[in-house]
């Protein structure tokens, strides 16, 4: 939900935007410069501290029912129409970068700040208007997930992070998708 408008207004803004992820072919975002501005990113839920993954916020295989953490994002630059959050396990090479645990997107309207609500893991049904799966987790076999894969190391002490990116996501043919700003936040260890 957008933070500077009422929930009803935010729903109207979000519903007015195209809600089809990947509506333009290609998924890459061209950085606007070699040194991108930094977003301000923090947790909107006090259960998330960045130290350890909160109880139950891991994958179903290990008895959890994990969701993405709700995040506050500030310093969103003008021109951004979406926030993409790439989830990674830094301790497991194949899923350590580029959204190994999935990429979740949120349509936004304008610069400033936004609160990104939690969405459920291990499902393609995010249940939050204005959210979309940018890319599913790259996990396979029993760990396969159609969207976000919550921490799933079985408590081995792996380190999980989220790379938060403010983007202009092309909505028409011929437009270029741009990476405008970014910031990493440590989710914790599990």
mmCIF file with all atom_site columns, N, CA, C and O in Angstrom, residues 13-21 23 81 107 132 169-171:
data_model
loop_
_atom_site.group_PDB
_atom_site.id
_atom_site.type_symbol
_atom_site.label_atom_id
_atom_site.label_alt_id
_atom_site.label_comp_id
_atom_site.label_asym_id
_atom_site.label_entity_id
_atom_site.label_seq_id
_atom_site.pdbx_PDB_ins_code
_atom_site.Cartn_x
_atom_site.Cartn_y
_atom_site.Cartn_z
_atom_site.occupancy
_atom_site.B_iso_or_equiv
_atom_site.pdbx_formal_charge
_atom_site.auth_seq_id
_atom_site.auth_comp_id
_atom_site.auth_asym_id
_atom_site.auth_atom_id
_atom_site.pdbx_PDB_model_num
ATOM 1  N N  . UNK A 1 13  ? -5.381 3.729   -7.070  1.00 0.00 ? 13  UNK A N  1
ATOM 2  C CA . UNK A 1 13  ? -4.177 4.029   -7.845  1.00 0.00 ? 13  UNK A CA 1
ATOM 3  C C  . UNK A 1 13  ? -3.595 2.749   -8.407  1.00 0.00 ? 13  UNK A C  1
ATOM 4  O O  . UNK A 1 13  ? -3.297 2.639   -9.583  1.00 0.00 ? 13  UNK A O  1
ATOM 5  N N  . UNK A 1 14  ? -3.442 1.745   -7.533  1.00 0.00 ? 14  UNK A N  1
ATOM 6  C CA . UNK A 1 14  ? -2.834 0.493   -7.954  1.00 0.00 ? 14  UNK A CA 1
ATOM 7  C C  . UNK A 1 14  ? -3.687 -0.198  -9.003  1.00 0.00 ? 14  UNK A C  1
ATOM 8  O O  . UNK A 1 14  ? -3.186 -0.705  -9.996  1.00 0.00 ? 14  UNK A O  1
ATOM 9  N N  . UNK A 1 15  ? -5.019 -0.206  -8.830  1.00 0.00 ? 15  UNK A N  1
ATOM 10 C CA . UNK A 1 15  ? -5.866 -0.896  -9.794  1.00 0.00 ? 15  UNK A CA 1
ATOM 11 C C  . UNK A 1 15  ? -5.895 -0.194  -11.137 1.00 0.00 ? 15  UNK A C  1
ATOM 12 O O  . UNK A 1 15  ? -6.221 -0.804  -12.148 1.00 0.00 ? 15  UNK A O  1
ATOM 13 N N  . UNK A 1 16  ? -5.547 1.081   -11.174 1.00 0.00 ? 16  UNK A N  1
ATOM 14 C CA . UNK A 1 16  ? -5.536 1.804   -12.438 1.00 0.00 ? 16  UNK A CA 1
ATOM 15 C C  . UNK A 1 16  ? -4.304 1.477   -13.273 1.00 0.00 ? 16  UNK A C  1
ATOM 16 O O  . UNK A 1 16  ? -4.275 1.721   -14.468 1.00 0.00 ? 16  UNK A O  1
ATOM 17 N N  . UNK A 1 17  ? -3.280 0.903   -12.658 1.00 0.00 ? 17  UNK A N  1
ATOM 18 C CA . UNK A 1 17  ? -2.064 0.546   -13.373 1.00 0.00 ? 17  UNK A CA 1
ATOM 19 C C  . UNK A 1 17  ? -2.223 -0.831  -13.997 1.00 0.00 ? 17  UNK A C  1
ATOM 20 O O  . UNK A 1 17  ? -2.977 -1.659  -13.503 1.00 0.00 ? 17  UNK A O  1
ATOM 21 N N  . UNK A 1 18  ? -1.487 -1.132  -15.055 1.00 0.00 ? 18  UNK A N  1
ATOM 22 C CA . UNK A 1 18  ? -1.556 -2.468  -15.625 1.00 0.00 ? 18  UNK A CA 1
ATOM 23 C C  . UNK A 1 18  ? -1.066 -3.483  -14.600 1.00 0.00 ? 18  UNK A C  1
ATOM 24 O O  . UNK A 1 18  ? -0.035 -3.279  -13.976 1.00 0.00 ? 18  UNK A O  1
ATOM 25 N N  . UNK A 1 19  ? -1.780 -4.563  -14.440 1.00 0.00 ? 19  UNK A N  1
ATOM 26 C CA . UNK A 1 19  ? -1.441 -5.529  -13.402 1.00 0.00 ? 19  UNK A CA 1
ATOM 27 C C  . UNK A 1 19  ? -0.865 -6.815  -13.975 1.00 0.00 ? 19  UNK A C  1
ATOM 28 O O  . UNK A 1 19  ? -0.833 -7.830  -13.305 1.00 0.00 ? 19  UNK A O  1
ATOM 29 N N  . UNK A 1 20  ? -0.404 -6.779  -15.193 1.00 0.00 ? 20  UNK A N  1
ATOM 30 C CA . UNK A 1 20  ? 0.152  -7.970  -15.803 1.00 0.00 ? 20  UNK A CA 1
ATOM 31 C C  . UNK A 1 20  ? 1.671  -7.865  -15.763 1.00 0.00 ? 20  UNK A C  1
ATOM 32 O O  . UNK A 1 20  ? 2.256  -7.024  -16.420 1.00 0.00 ? 20  UNK A O  1
ATOM 33 N N  . UNK A 1 21  ? 2.295  -8.718  -14.954 1.00 0.00 ? 21  UNK A N  1
ATOM 34 C CA . UNK A 1 21  ? 3.759  -8.704  -14.901 1.00 0.00 ? 21  UNK A CA 1
ATOM 35 C C  . UNK A 1 21  ? 4.293  -9.162  -16.241 1.00 0.00 ? 21  UNK A C  1
ATOM 36 O O  . UNK A 1 21  ? 3.759  -10.061 -16.862 1.00 0.00 ? 21  UNK A O  1
ATOM 37 N N  . UNK A 1 23  ? 4.312  -7.499  -19.026 1.00 0.00 ? 23  UNK A N  1
ATOM 38 C CA . UNK A 1 23  ? 3.408  -7.153  -20.118 1.00 0.00 ? 23  UNK A CA 1
ATOM 39 C C  . UNK A 1 23  ? 4.171  -6.719  -21.361 1.00 0.00 ? 23  UNK A C  1
ATOM 40 O O  . UNK A 1 23  ? 3.616  -6.647  -22.436 1.00 0.00 ? 23  UNK A O  1
ATOM 41 N N  . UNK A 1 81  ? 7.577  3.338   -11.298 1.00 0.00 ? 81  UNK A N  1
ATOM 42 C CA . UNK A 1 81  ? 6.196  2.870   -11.293 1.00 0.00 ? 81  UNK A CA 1
ATOM 43 C C  . UNK A 1 81  ? 6.055  1.512   -10.609 1.00 0.00 ? 81  UNK A C  1
ATOM 44 O O  . UNK A 1 81  ? 4.952  0.988   -10.487 1.00 0.00 ? 81  UNK A O  1
ATOM 45 N N  . UNK A 1 107 ? 3.253  -2.543  -7.890  1.00 0.00 ? 107 UNK A N  1
ATOM 46 C CA . UNK A 1 107 ? 3.019  -1.318  -8.655  1.00 0.00 ? 107 UNK A CA 1
ATOM 47 C C  . UNK A 1 107 ? 2.889  -0.162  -7.674  1.00 0.00 ? 107 UNK A C  1
ATOM 48 O O  . UNK A 1 107 ? 2.264  -0.302  -6.617  1.00 0.00 ? 107 UNK A O  1
ATOM 49 N N  . UNK A 1 132 ? 2.735  -8.610  -7.848  1.00 0.00 ? 132 UNK A N  1
ATOM 50 C CA . UNK A 1 132 ? 2.863  -9.589  -8.930  1.00 0.00 ? 132 UNK A CA 1
ATOM 51 C C  . UNK A 1 132 ? 4.168  -10.352 -8.772  1.00 0.00 ? 132 UNK A C  1
ATOM 52 O O  . UNK A 1 132 ? 5.095  -9.903  -8.091  1.00 0.00 ? 132 UNK A O  1
ATOM 53 N N  . UNK A 1 169 ? 9.016  0.092   -14.984 1.00 0.00 ? 169 UNK A N  1
ATOM 54 C CA . UNK A 1 169 ? 8.709  -1.153  -15.697 1.00 0.00 ? 169 UNK A CA 1
ATOM 55 C C  . UNK A 1 169 ? 7.921  -0.774  -16.940 1.00 0.00 ? 169 UNK A C  1
ATOM 56 O O  . UNK A 1 169 ? 6.830  -0.214  -16.837 1.00 0.00 ? 169 UNK A O  1
ATOM 57 N N  . UNK A 1 170 ? 8.500  -1.055  -18.108 1.00 0.00 ? 170 UNK A N  1
ATOM 58 C CA . UNK A 1 170 ? 7.862  -0.698  -19.366 1.00 0.00 ? 170 UNK A CA 1
ATOM 59 C C  . UNK A 1 170 ? 6.444  -1.250  -19.429 1.00 0.00 ? 170 UNK A C  1
ATOM 60 O O  . UNK A 1 170 ? 6.192  -2.388  -19.045 1.00 0.00 ? 170 UNK A O  1
ATOM 61 N N  . UNK A 1 171 ? 5.524  -0.425  -19.886 1.00 0.00 ? 171 UNK A N  1
ATOM 62 C CA . UNK A 1 171 ? 4.121  -0.826  -19.986 1.00 0.00 ? 171 UNK A CA 1
ATOM 63 C C  . UNK A 1 171 ? 3.633  -0.849  -21.431 1.00 0.00 ? 171 UNK A C  1
ATOM 64 O O  . UNK A 1 171 ? 2.504  -1.238  -21.683 1.00 0.00 ? 171 UNK A O  1
#
